[in-house]
Amino acid sequence: MKNFKYIVVLCLFLVNVSAFAQKTAIGNQDYNNDAIEMADVMRSEGKIYVLLAIILVIFAGFIFYLFKTEQKLKKLEKEIKIQ
Amino acid sequence: MRKIWWKILAIILVSYTLVGGLLMDAPRLVILNETIRALHFHVPMWFGMVIMLTASAFFSIKFLRSGNLKYDIYAIELVNISILFGMLGLATGMVWANYTWGSPWSGDPKQNASAIGMLIYLAYILLRNAITDRQQKAKISSVYNIFAYAALIPLLFILPRMTDSLHPGNGGNPGFNAYELDGRLRMIFYPAVIGWSLLGLWLAEQRIRLNIIKSKINEEL
């Protein structure tokens, strides 16, 4: 009886119904759809690169801080003789 | 994990995400417009958080089995950075929602669930601070950590899918795959998840090393 229940459940797994009711796929037409406003002006004037430069500078600052902390930790670990 | 290769990899992948996320073509979608690019920053925060919390729960189990306090240190510091990632995920989500869903907080099930998850882990920190004895602190909080993780997973992944939701993939909305069918978003998204997670692990590793140094000085380890 128990085995029968498992078999029924397994068979039910094979049944599925697909309903294509909404937009599910992003395709090429979405990359070319001029009806949607995007930051094209900003890009055409090169301003996007300014934004990117700012962000990369901030990120570089964070990474620099991380490396300095690493150095301090290494020094401390050597002092206390942790491997 | 004193090796440096995965830290350099983290820097490379996150830099790639920053550059690609801003410069590469994005699909032009209604309502989202350019904010679809936030996908590469908001979502990896949560992926990173869940990865680190899984590791934290794993180390809590290891501590309970071995009694080695080092595992308890791994667990708490991973939770600390996970809370950081979770708060950033909530904040970035609220900014994104404000301009696409109309307001920073919509009572969306996933928003509520992640806020509750944050509260659960903040309570973990409080619990630890309430106990002074080092061994007791570790034992009790390890048990709590495991239960916290067991609560988090249904909260974040199961409950929002069972009801109406605004988030993609939940509440009857088309899933995440819908945004990646032609793979172009995936090209930035997958490296982003790996890069941000590695960055989170780096932050956790630094805190762990600091904690171990402090413990050795206080002769607790």
PDB file of C-alpha atoms in Angstrom:
ATOM      1  CA  MET A   1       0.000   0.000   0.000  1.00  0.00           C
ATOM      2  CA  LYS A   2       2.830   2.333   0.942  1.00  0.00           C
ATOM      3  CA  ASN A   3       4.721   1.525  -2.256  1.00  0.00           C
ATOM      4  CA  PHE A   4       1.606   2.217  -4.292  1.00  0.00           C
ATOM      5  CA  LYS A   5       1.372   5.701  -2.765  1.00  0.00           C
ATOM      6  CA  TYR A   6       4.971   6.427  -3.686  1.00  0.00           C
ATOM      7  CA  ILE A   7       4.410   5.258  -7.245  1.00  0.00           C
ATOM      8  CA  VAL A   8       1.325   7.465  -7.586  1.00  0.00           C
ATOM      9  CA  VAL A   9       3.270  10.482  -6.323  1.00  0.00           C
ATOM     10  CA  LEU A  10       6.122   9.764  -8.713  1.00  0.00           C
ATOM     11  CA  CYS A  11       3.706   9.513 -11.617  1.00  0.00           C
ATOM     12  CA  LEU A  12       2.107  12.797 -10.643  1.00  0.00           C
ATOM     13  CA  PHE A  13       5.534  14.409 -10.901  1.00  0.00           C
ATOM     14  CA  LEU A  14       5.474  13.571 -14.590  1.00  0.00           C
ATOM     15  CA  VAL A  15       2.295  15.544 -15.150  1.00  0.00           C
ATOM     16  CA  ASN A  16       2.636  19.248 -15.704  1.00  0.00           C
ATOM     17  CA  VAL A  17       0.689  21.917 -17.518  1.00  0.00           C
ATOM     18  CA  SER A  18       2.383  24.946 -19.008  1.00  0.00           C
ATOM     19  CA  ALA A  19       0.457  28.189 -19.283  1.00  0.00           C
ATOM     20  CA  PHE A  20       2.136  30.970 -21.209  1.00  0.00           C
ATOM     21  CA  ALA A  21       0.173  33.753 -19.625  1.00  0.00           C
ATOM     22  CA  GLN A  22       2.794  36.457 -19.114  1.00  0.00           C
ATOM     23  CA  LYS A  23       5.978  37.799 -20.532  1.00  0.00           C
ATOM     24  CA  THR A  24       8.636  35.391 -19.416  1.00  0.00           C
ATOM     25  CA  ALA A  25      11.475  35.603 -21.852  1.00  0.00           C
ATOM     26  CA  ILE A  26      13.853  38.457 -22.377  1.00  0.00           C
ATOM     27  CA  GLY A  27      15.181  38.373 -25.882  1.00  0.00           C
ATOM     28  CA  ASN A  28      16.865  40.506 -28.461  1.00  0.00           C
ATOM     29  CA  GLN A  29      13.834  42.706 -28.951  1.00  0.00           C
ATOM     30  CA  ASP A  30      14.203  43.887 -25.357  1.00  0.00           C
ATOM     31  CA  TYR A  31      17.723  45.076 -25.988  1.00  0.00           C
ATOM     32  CA  ASN A  32      16.616  47.145 -28.985  1.00  0.00           C
ATOM     33  CA  ASN A  33      13.259  48.413 -27.758  1.00  0.00           C
ATOM     34  CA  ASP A  34      13.536  52.155 -28.316  1.00  0.00           C
ATOM     35  CA  ALA A  35      10.135  52.804 -26.815  1.00  0.00           C
ATOM     36  CA  ILE A  36      11.584  52.368 -23.322  1.00  0.00           C
ATOM     37  CA  GLU A  37      13.631  55.290 -22.007  1.00  0.00           C
ATOM     38  CA  MET A  38      17.109  54.499 -20.889  1.00  0.00           C
ATOM     39  CA  ALA A  39      20.163  56.566 -20.074  1.00  0.00           C
ATOM     40  CA  ASP A  40      21.234  56.756 -23.718  1.00  0.00           C
ATOM     41  CA  VAL A  41      21.878  60.484 -23.565  1.00  0.00           C
ATOM     42  CA  MET A  42      24.174  60.046 -20.609  1.00  0.00           C
ATOM     43  CA  ARG A  43      26.012  57.337 -22.454  1.00  0.00           C
ATOM     44  CA  SER A  44      26.287  59.255 -25.727  1.00  0.00           C
ATOM     45  CA  GLU A  45      27.792  62.242 -23.911  1.00  0.00           C
ATOM     46  CA  GLY A  46      30.337  60.001 -22.213  1.00  0.00           C
ATOM     47  CA  LYS A  47      29.051  60.894 -18.759  1.00  0.00           C
ATOM     48  CA  ILE A  48      28.623  57.262 -17.866  1.00  0.00           C
ATOM     49  CA  TYR A  49      32.404  56.994 -17.750  1.00  0.00           C
ATOM     50  CA  VAL A  50      32.584  59.746 -15.151  1.00  0.00           C
ATOM     51  CA  LEU A  51      30.147  57.799 -13.006  1.00  0.00           C
ATOM     52  CA  LEU A  52      32.146  54.621 -13.475  1.00  0.00           C
ATOM     53  CA  ALA A  53      35.398  56.395 -12.589  1.00  0.00           C
ATOM     54  CA  ILE A  54      33.911  57.697  -9.343  1.00  0.00           C
ATOM     55  CA  ILE A  55      32.642  54.265  -8.395  1.00  0.00           C
ATOM     56  CA  LEU A  56      35.987  52.622  -9.195  1.00  0.00           C
ATOM     57  CA  VAL A  57      37.856  55.208  -7.133  1.00  0.00           C
ATOM     58  CA  ILE A  58      35.639  54.466  -4.132  1.00  0.00           C
ATOM     59  CA  PHE A  59      36.111  50.735  -4.645  1.00  0.00           C
ATOM     60  CA  ALA A  60      39.882  51.157  -4.931  1.00  0.00           C
ATOM     61  CA  GLY A  61      39.833  53.022  -1.641  1.00  0.00           C
ATOM     62  CA  PHE A  62      38.005  50.162   0.069  1.00  0.00           C
ATOM     63  CA  ILE A  63      40.412  47.568  -1.329  1.00  0.00           C
ATOM     64  CA  PHE A  64      43.394  49.649  -0.233  1.00  0.00           C
ATOM     65  CA  TYR A  65      41.919  49.754   3.290  1.00  0.00           C
ATOM     66  CA  LEU A  66      41.402  45.981   3.239  1.00  0.00           C
ATOM     67  CA  PHE A  67      45.030  45.398   2.288  1.00  0.00           C
ATOM     68  CA  LYS A  68      46.302  47.723   5.009  1.00  0.00           C
ATOM     69  CA  THR A  69      44.237  45.782   7.542  1.00  0.00           C
ATOM     70  CA  GLU A  70      45.705  42.535   6.206  1.00  0.00           C
ATOM     71  CA  GLN A  71      49.209  43.876   6.798  1.00  0.00           C
ATOM     72  CA  LYS A  72      48.379  44.890  10.354  1.00  0.00           C
ATOM     73  CA  LEU A  73      46.873  41.472  11.064  1.00  0.00           C
ATOM     74  CA  LYS A  74      49.929  39.676   9.669  1.00  0.00           C
ATOM     75  CA  LYS A  75      52.198  41.773  11.881  1.00  0.00           C
ATOM     76  CA  LEU A  76      50.142  41.038  14.985  1.00  0.00           C
ATOM     77  CA  GLU A  77      49.970  37.337  14.187  1.00  0.00           C
ATOM     78  CA  LYS A  78      53.723  37.183  13.847  1.00  0.00           C
ATOM     79  CA  GLU A  79      54.138  38.913  17.185  1.00  0.00           C
ATOM     80  CA  ILE A  80      51.884  36.491  18.979  1.00  0.00           C
ATOM     81  CA  LYS A  81      53.364  33.620  16.970  1.00  0.00           C
ATOM     82  CA  ILE A  82      50.172  32.269  15.475  1.00  0.00           C
ATOM     83  CA  GLN A  83      51.155  30.363  12.362  1.00  0.00           C
TER      84      GLN A  83
ATOM     85  CA  MET B   1      42.955  30.579   4.475  1.00  0.00           C
ATOM     86  CA  ARG B   2      45.845  32.951   4.392  1.00  0.00           C
ATOM     87  CA  LYS B   3      46.179  32.473   0.639  1.00  0.00           C
ATOM     88  CA  ILE B   4      45.795  35.521  -1.511  1.00  0.00           C
ATOM     89  CA  TRP B   5      44.531  34.138  -4.820  1.00  0.00           C
ATOM     90  CA  TRP B   6      40.844  34.165  -3.946  1.00  0.00           C
ATOM     91  CA  LYS B   7      41.113  37.729  -2.623  1.00  0.00           C
ATOM     92  CA  ILE B   8      42.615  38.909  -5.911  1.00  0.00           C
ATOM     93  CA  LEU B   9      39.858  36.964  -7.671  1.00  0.00           C
ATOM     94  CA  ALA B  10      37.281  38.780  -5.541  1.00  0.00           C
ATOM     95  CA  ILE B  11      38.732  42.166  -6.530  1.00  0.00           C
ATOM     96  CA  ILE B  12      38.792  41.218 -10.209  1.00  0.00           C
ATOM     97  CA  LEU B  13      35.241  39.877 -10.242  1.00  0.00           C
ATOM     98  CA  VAL B  14      33.751  42.814  -8.337  1.00  0.00           C
ATOM     99  CA  SER B  15      35.592  45.310 -10.559  1.00  0.00           C
ATOM    100  CA  TYR B  16      34.282  43.435 -13.579  1.00  0.00           C
ATOM    101  CA  THR B  17      30.786  43.678 -12.092  1.00  0.00           C
ATOM    102  CA  LEU B  18      31.125  47.424 -11.531  1.00  0.00           C
ATOM    103  CA  VAL B  19      32.393  48.080 -15.039  1.00  0.00           C
ATOM    104  CA  GLY B  20      30.123  45.629 -16.821  1.00  0.00           C
ATOM    105  CA  GLY B  21      27.110  46.475 -14.724  1.00  0.00           C
ATOM    106  CA  LEU B  22      27.268  50.091 -15.812  1.00  0.00           C
ATOM    107  CA  LEU B  23      28.615  49.862 -19.328  1.00  0.00           C
ATOM    108  CA  MET B  24      27.297  46.677 -20.876  1.00  0.00           C
ATOM    109  CA  ASP B  25      23.932  46.574 -22.643  1.00  0.00           C
ATOM    110  CA  ALA B  26      20.931  45.987 -20.458  1.00  0.00           C
ATOM    111  CA  PRO B  27      17.491  44.895 -21.596  1.00  0.00           C
ATOM    112  CA  ARG B  28      15.111  47.810 -21.950  1.00  0.00           C
ATOM    113  CA  LEU B  29      12.173  46.864 -19.777  1.00  0.00           C
ATOM    114  CA  VAL B  30       9.043  48.720 -18.745  1.00  0.00           C
ATOM    115  CA  ILE B  31       9.147  50.334 -15.301  1.00  0.00           C
ATOM    116  CA  LEU B  32      12.651  49.045 -14.598  1.00  0.00           C
ATOM    117  CA  ASN B  33      14.476  51.101 -17.262  1.00  0.00           C
ATOM    118  CA  GLU B  34      18.125  51.286 -16.231  1.00  0.00           C
ATOM    119  CA  THR B  35      17.525  49.967 -12.706  1.00  0.00           C
ATOM    120  CA  ILE B  36      17.690  46.377 -13.970  1.00  0.00           C
ATOM    121  CA  ARG B  37      21.422  46.870 -13.459  1.00  0.00           C
ATOM    122  CA  ALA B  38      20.771  46.848  -9.724  1.00  0.00           C
ATOM    123  CA  LEU B  39      20.304  43.105 -10.166  1.00  0.00           C
ATOM    124  CA  HIS B  40      24.079  42.694 -10.054  1.00  0.00           C
ATOM    125  CA  PHE B  41      24.391  44.504  -6.724  1.00  0.00           C
ATOM    126  CA  HIS B  42      21.250  43.931  -4.702  1.00  0.00           C
ATOM    127  CA  VAL B  43      20.840  40.207  -5.316  1.00  0.00           C
ATOM    128  CA  PRO B  44      24.487  39.190  -4.731  1.00  0.00           C
ATOM    129  CA  MET B  45      24.181  40.759  -1.270  1.00  0.00           C
ATOM    130  CA  TRP B  46      21.549  38.160  -0.415  1.00  0.00           C
ATOM    131  CA  PHE B  47      23.352  35.282  -2.109  1.00  0.00           C
ATOM    132  CA  GLY B  48      26.485  36.220  -0.167  1.00  0.00           C
ATOM    133  CA  MET B  49      24.526  36.468   3.056  1.00  0.00           C
ATOM    134  CA  VAL B  50      22.949  33.037   2.641  1.00  0.00           C
ATOM    135  CA  ILE B  51      26.289  31.448   1.701  1.00  0.00           C
ATOM    136  CA  MET B  52      27.944  32.900   4.785  1.00  0.00           C
ATOM    137  CA  LEU B  53      25.064  31.977   7.078  1.00  0.00           C
ATOM    138  CA  THR B  54      25.204  28.405   5.775  1.00  0.00           C
ATOM    139  CA  ALA B  55      28.905  28.340   6.624  1.00  0.00           C
ATOM    140  CA  SER B  56      28.154  29.835  10.023  1.00  0.00           C
ATOM    141  CA  ALA B  57      25.550  27.183  10.839  1.00  0.00           C
ATOM    142  CA  PHE B  58      27.985  24.517   9.641  1.00  0.00           C
ATOM    143  CA  PHE B  59      30.685  25.820  11.984  1.00  0.00           C
ATOM    144  CA  SER B  60      28.226  25.994  14.861  1.00  0.00           C
ATOM    145  CA  ILE B  61      27.535  22.303  14.342  1.00  0.00           C
ATOM    146  CA  LYS B  62      31.269  21.628  14.174  1.00  0.00           C
ATOM    147  CA  PHE B  63      31.765  23.471  17.428  1.00  0.00           C
ATOM    148  CA  LEU B  64      29.044  21.509  19.210  1.00  0.00           C
ATOM    149  CA  ARG B  65      30.656  18.283  18.052  1.00  0.00           C
ATOM    150  CA  SER B  66      34.272  19.132  18.852  1.00  0.00           C
ATOM    151  CA  GLY B  67      34.224  21.794  21.575  1.00  0.00           C
ATOM    152  CA  ASN B  68      36.963  23.668  19.706  1.00  0.00           C
ATOM    153  CA  LEU B  69      36.346  27.383  20.341  1.00  0.00           C
ATOM    154  CA  LYS B  70      37.937  28.300  17.030  1.00  0.00           C
ATOM    155  CA  TYR B  71      34.752  27.115  15.258  1.00  0.00           C
ATOM    156  CA  ASP B  72      32.644  29.294  17.469  1.00  0.00           C
ATOM    157  CA  ILE B  73      34.776  32.283  16.419  1.00  0.00           C
ATOM    158  CA  TYR B  74      34.210  31.359  12.761  1.00  0.00           C
ATOM    159  CA  ALA B  75      30.469  31.188  13.394  1.00  0.00           C
ATOM    160  CA  ILE B  76      30.107  34.571  15.088  1.00  0.00           C
ATOM    161  CA  GLU B  77      32.284  36.503  12.652  1.00  0.00           C
ATOM    162  CA  LEU B  78      30.474  35.001   9.664  1.00  0.00           C
ATOM    163  CA  VAL B  79      27.206  36.131  11.238  1.00  0.00           C
ATOM    164  CA  ASN B  80      28.648  39.628  11.736  1.00  0.00           C
ATOM    165  CA  ILE B  81      29.473  40.045   8.065  1.00  0.00           C
ATOM    166  CA  SER B  82      26.200  38.388   7.043  1.00  0.00           C
ATOM    167  CA  ILE B  83      24.349  41.037   9.020  1.00  0.00           C
ATOM    168  CA  LEU B  84      26.313  43.694   7.144  1.00  0.00           C
ATOM    169  CA  PHE B  85      25.386  42.114   3.817  1.00  0.00           C
ATOM    170  CA  GLY B  86      21.784  41.720   4.908  1.00  0.00           C
ATOM    171  CA  MET B  87      21.486  45.364   5.952  1.00  0.00           C
ATOM    172  CA  LEU B  88      23.032  46.438   2.643  1.00  0.00           C
ATOM    173  CA  GLY B  89      20.634  44.129   0.822  1.00  0.00           C
ATOM    174  CA  LEU B  90      17.679  45.645   2.634  1.00  0.00           C
ATOM    175  CA  ALA B  91      18.909  49.198   2.011  1.00  0.00           C
ATOM    176  CA  THR B  92      19.629  48.634  -1.678  1.00  0.00           C
ATOM    177  CA  GLY B  93      16.301  46.861  -2.051  1.00  0.00           C
ATOM    178  CA  MET B  94      14.478  49.809  -0.485  1.00  0.00           C
ATOM    179  CA  VAL B  95      16.193  52.269  -2.808  1.00  0.00           C
ATOM    180  CA  TRP B  96      15.373  50.094  -5.817  1.00  0.00           C
ATOM    181  CA  ALA B  97      11.778  49.554  -4.685  1.00  0.00           C
ATOM    182  CA  ASN B  98      11.221  53.247  -4.082  1.00  0.00           C
ATOM    183  CA  TYR B  99      11.643  53.980  -7.784  1.00  0.00           C
ATOM    184  CA  THR B 100      10.081  50.851  -9.247  1.00  0.00           C
ATOM    185  CA  TRP B 101       7.432  49.606  -6.830  1.00  0.00           C
ATOM    186  CA  GLY B 102       6.430  53.091  -5.711  1.00  0.00           C
ATOM    187  CA  SER B 103       7.600  53.090  -2.110  1.00  0.00           C
ATOM    188  CA  PRO B 104      10.596  51.793  -0.167  1.00  0.00           C
ATOM    189  CA  TRP B 105       8.527  49.309   1.849  1.00  0.00           C
ATOM    190  CA  SER B 106       5.529  47.591   0.347  1.00  0.00           C
ATOM    191  CA  GLY B 107       4.922  44.898   2.932  1.00  0.00           C
ATOM    192  CA  ASP B 108       6.051  42.425   0.313  1.00  0.00           C
ATOM    193  CA  PRO B 109       6.479  38.970   1.910  1.00  0.00           C
ATOM    194  CA  LYS B 110      10.110  38.708   0.928  1.00  0.00           C
ATOM    195  CA  GLN B 111      10.869  42.170   2.328  1.00  0.00           C
ATOM    196  CA  ASN B 112       9.156  41.260   5.587  1.00  0.00           C
ATOM    197  CA  ALA B 113      10.853  37.868   5.708  1.00  0.00           C
ATOM    198  CA  SER B 114      14.311  39.337   5.227  1.00  0.00           C
ATOM    199  CA  ALA B 115      13.642  41.958   7.910  1.00  0.00           C
ATOM    200  CA  ILE B 116      12.561  39.204  10.293  1.00  0.00           C
ATOM    201  CA  GLY B 117      15.681  37.226   9.367  1.00  0.00           C
ATOM    202  CA  MET B 118      17.827  40.229  10.252  1.00  0.00           C
ATOM    203  CA  LEU B 119      16.081  40.542  13.620  1.00  0.00           C
ATOM    204  CA  ILE B 120      16.681  36.850  14.338  1.00  0.00           C
ATOM    205  CA  TYR B 121      20.406  37.222  13.759  1.00  0.00           C
ATOM    206  CA  LEU B 122      20.613  40.498  15.674  1.00  0.00           C
ATOM    207  CA  ALA B 123      19.081  38.565  18.569  1.00  0.00           C
ATOM    208  CA  TYR B 124      21.953  36.069  18.169  1.00  0.00           C
ATOM    209  CA  ILE B 125      24.401  38.904  18.812  1.00  0.00           C
ATOM    210  CA  LEU B 126      22.390  40.034  21.836  1.00  0.00           C
ATOM    211  CA  LEU B 127      22.307  36.477  23.171  1.00  0.00           C
ATOM    212  CA  ARG B 128      26.070  36.208  22.995  1.00  0.00           C
ATOM    213  CA  ASN B 129      26.546  39.500  24.806  1.00  0.00           C
ATOM    214  CA  ALA B 130      24.220  38.399  27.582  1.00  0.00           C
ATOM    215  CA  ILE B 131      26.358  35.422  28.578  1.00  0.00           C
ATOM    216  CA  THR B 132      29.753  36.065  30.153  1.00  0.00           C
ATOM    217  CA  ASP B 133      31.244  32.584  30.477  1.00  0.00           C
ATOM    218  CA  ARG B 134      33.101  31.807  27.222  1.00  0.00           C
ATOM    219  CA  GLN B 135      32.165  28.122  26.964  1.00  0.00           C
ATOM    220  CA  GLN B 136      28.510  28.698  27.811  1.00  0.00           C
ATOM    221  CA  LYS B 137      28.344  31.600  25.391  1.00  0.00           C
ATOM    222  CA  ALA B 138      29.628  29.375  22.619  1.00  0.00           C
ATOM    223  CA  LYS B 139      27.378  26.413  23.390  1.00  0.00           C
ATOM    224  CA  ILE B 140      24.108  28.279  23.809  1.00  0.00           C
ATOM    225  CA  SER B 141      24.662  30.584  20.876  1.00  0.00           C
ATOM    226  CA  SER B 142      25.672  27.665  18.613  1.00  0.00           C
ATOM    227  CA  VAL B 143      22.351  25.986  19.286  1.00  0.00           C
ATOM    228  CA  TYR B 144      20.534  29.266  18.628  1.00  0.00           C
ATOM    229  CA  ASN B 145      22.485  29.761  15.404  1.00  0.00           C
ATOM    230  CA  ILE B 146      21.334  26.414  14.053  1.00  0.00           C
ATOM    231  CA  PHE B 147      17.703  27.175  14.840  1.00  0.00           C
ATOM    232  CA  ALA B 148      18.079  30.656  13.368  1.00  0.00           C
ATOM    233  CA  TYR B 149      19.312  29.163  10.113  1.00  0.00           C
ATOM    234  CA  ALA B 150      16.493  26.635  10.123  1.00  0.00           C
ATOM    235  CA  ALA B 151      14.037  29.519  10.445  1.00  0.00           C
ATOM    236  CA  LEU B 152      15.710  31.702   7.839  1.00  0.00           C
ATOM    237  CA  ILE B 153      15.512  29.291   4.926  1.00  0.00           C
ATOM    238  CA  PRO B 154      11.725  28.850   4.916  1.00  0.00           C
ATOM    239  CA  LEU B 155      11.268  32.557   5.613  1.00  0.00           C
ATOM    240  CA  LEU B 156      13.296  33.653   2.628  1.00  0.00           C
ATOM    241  CA  PHE B 157      12.659  30.934   0.082  1.00  0.00           C
ATOM    242  CA  ILE B 158       9.441  29.096   0.843  1.00  0.00           C
ATOM    243  CA  LEU B 159       6.952  31.514   2.398  1.00  0.00           C
ATOM    244  CA  PRO B 160       7.257  34.279  -0.216  1.00  0.00           C
ATOM    245  CA  ARG B 161       6.567  31.747  -2.957  1.00  0.00           C
ATOM    246  CA  MET B 162       3.344  30.635  -1.343  1.00  0.00           C
ATOM    247  CA  THR B 163       1.629  33.990  -1.435  1.00  0.00           C
ATOM    248  CA  ASP B 164       1.291  37.180  -3.454  1.00  0.00           C
ATOM    249  CA  SER B 165       4.594  38.909  -3.913  1.00  0.00           C
ATOM    250  CA  LEU B 166       6.230  41.685  -5.890  1.00  0.00           C
ATOM    251  CA  HIS B 167       9.591  39.948  -6.091  1.00  0.00           C
ATOM    252  CA  PRO B 168      10.495  38.037  -9.261  1.00  0.00           C
ATOM    253  CA  GLY B 169      10.210  34.316  -8.724  1.00  0.00           C
ATOM    254  CA  ASN B 170       7.725  34.615  -5.901  1.00  0.00           C
ATOM    255  CA  GLY B 171       3.967  34.835  -5.651  1.00  0.00           C
ATOM    256  CA  GLY B 172       3.196  33.858  -9.191  1.00  0.00           C
ATOM    257  CA  ASN B 173       5.641  36.239 -10.856  1.00  0.00           C
ATOM    258  CA  PRO B 174       7.848  34.883 -13.619  1.00  0.00           C
ATOM    259  CA  GLY B 175      11.005  33.516 -12.140  1.00  0.00           C
ATOM    260  CA  PHE B 176      14.528  34.700 -12.219  1.00  0.00           C
ATOM    261  CA  ASN B 177      15.189  32.613 -15.333  1.00  0.00           C
ATOM    262  CA  ALA B 178      12.930  34.965 -17.246  1.00  0.00           C
ATOM    263  CA  TYR B 179      15.548  37.647 -16.873  1.00  0.00           C
ATOM    264  CA  GLU B 180      18.361  35.471 -18.114  1.00  0.00           C
ATOM    265  CA  LEU B 181      17.040  33.526 -21.034  1.00  0.00           C
ATOM    266  CA  ASP B 182      19.517  34.874 -23.536  1.00  0.00           C
ATOM    267  CA  GLY B 183      22.367  34.815 -21.071  1.00  0.00           C
ATOM    268  CA  ARG B 184      23.509  38.396 -21.398  1.00  0.00           C
ATOM    269  CA  LEU B 185      22.532  39.434 -17.892  1.00  0.00           C
ATOM    270  CA  ARG B 186      23.948  36.153 -16.618  1.00  0.00           C
ATOM    271  CA  MET B 187      27.373  37.122 -17.972  1.00  0.00           C
ATOM    272  CA  ILE B 188      27.632  39.810 -15.348  1.00  0.00           C
ATOM    273  CA  PHE B 189      25.361  38.317 -12.722  1.00  0.00           C
ATOM    274  CA  TYR B 190      27.149  35.021 -12.075  1.00  0.00           C
ATOM    275  CA  PRO B 191      30.624  36.596 -11.669  1.00  0.00           C
ATOM    276  CA  ALA B 192      28.969  39.253  -9.498  1.00  0.00           C
ATOM    277  CA  VAL B 193      27.562  36.658  -7.100  1.00  0.00           C
ATOM    278  CA  ILE B 194      30.927  34.914  -6.843  1.00  0.00           C
ATOM    279  CA  GLY B 195      32.854  38.181  -6.503  1.00  0.00           C
ATOM    280  CA  TRP B 196      30.665  39.735  -3.822  1.00  0.00           C
ATOM    281  CA  SER B 197      30.512  36.452  -1.872  1.00  0.00           C
ATOM    282  CA  LEU B 198      34.309  36.145  -1.941  1.00  0.00           C
ATOM    283  CA  LEU B 199      34.545  39.756  -0.771  1.00  0.00           C
ATOM    284  CA  GLY B 200      32.219  38.952   2.117  1.00  0.00           C
ATOM    285  CA  LEU B 201      34.315  35.909   3.008  1.00  0.00           C
ATOM    286  CA  TRP B 202      37.418  38.099   2.948  1.00  0.00           C
ATOM    287  CA  LEU B 203      35.840  40.533   5.384  1.00  0.00           C
ATOM    288  CA  ALA B 204      34.780  37.632   7.609  1.00  0.00           C
ATOM    289  CA  GLU B 205      38.270  36.118   7.472  1.00  0.00           C
ATOM    290  CA  GLN B 206      39.818  39.384   8.659  1.00  0.00           C
ATOM    291  CA  ARG B 207      37.410  39.599  11.579  1.00  0.00           C
ATOM    292  CA  ILE B 208      38.105  35.948  12.424  1.00  0.00           C
ATOM    293  CA  ARG B 209      41.846  36.563  12.500  1.00  0.00           C
ATOM    294  CA  LEU B 210      41.369  39.629  14.698  1.00  0.00           C
ATOM    295  CA  ASN B 211      39.098  37.682  17.031  1.00  0.00           C
ATOM    296  CA  ILE B 212      41.633  34.844  17.301  1.00  0.00           C
ATOM    297  CA  ILE B 213      44.402  37.327  18.123  1.00  0.00           C
ATOM    298  CA  LYS B 214      42.249  38.922  20.812  1.00  0.00           C
ATOM    299  CA  SER B 215      41.282  35.516  22.209  1.00  0.00           C
ATOM    300  CA  LYS B 216      44.902  34.423  22.384  1.00  0.00           C
ATOM    301  CA  ILE B 217      45.837  37.612  24.216  1.00  0.00           C
ATOM    302  CA  ASN B 218      43.001  37.050  26.690  1.00  0.00           C
ATOM    303  CA  GLU B 219      44.074  33.412  26.890  1.00  0.00           C
ATOM    304  CA  GLU B 220      40.637  32.158  25.967  1.00  0.00           C
ATOM    305  CA  LEU B 221      41.928  30.163  23.028  1.00  0.00           C
TER     306      LEU B 221
END
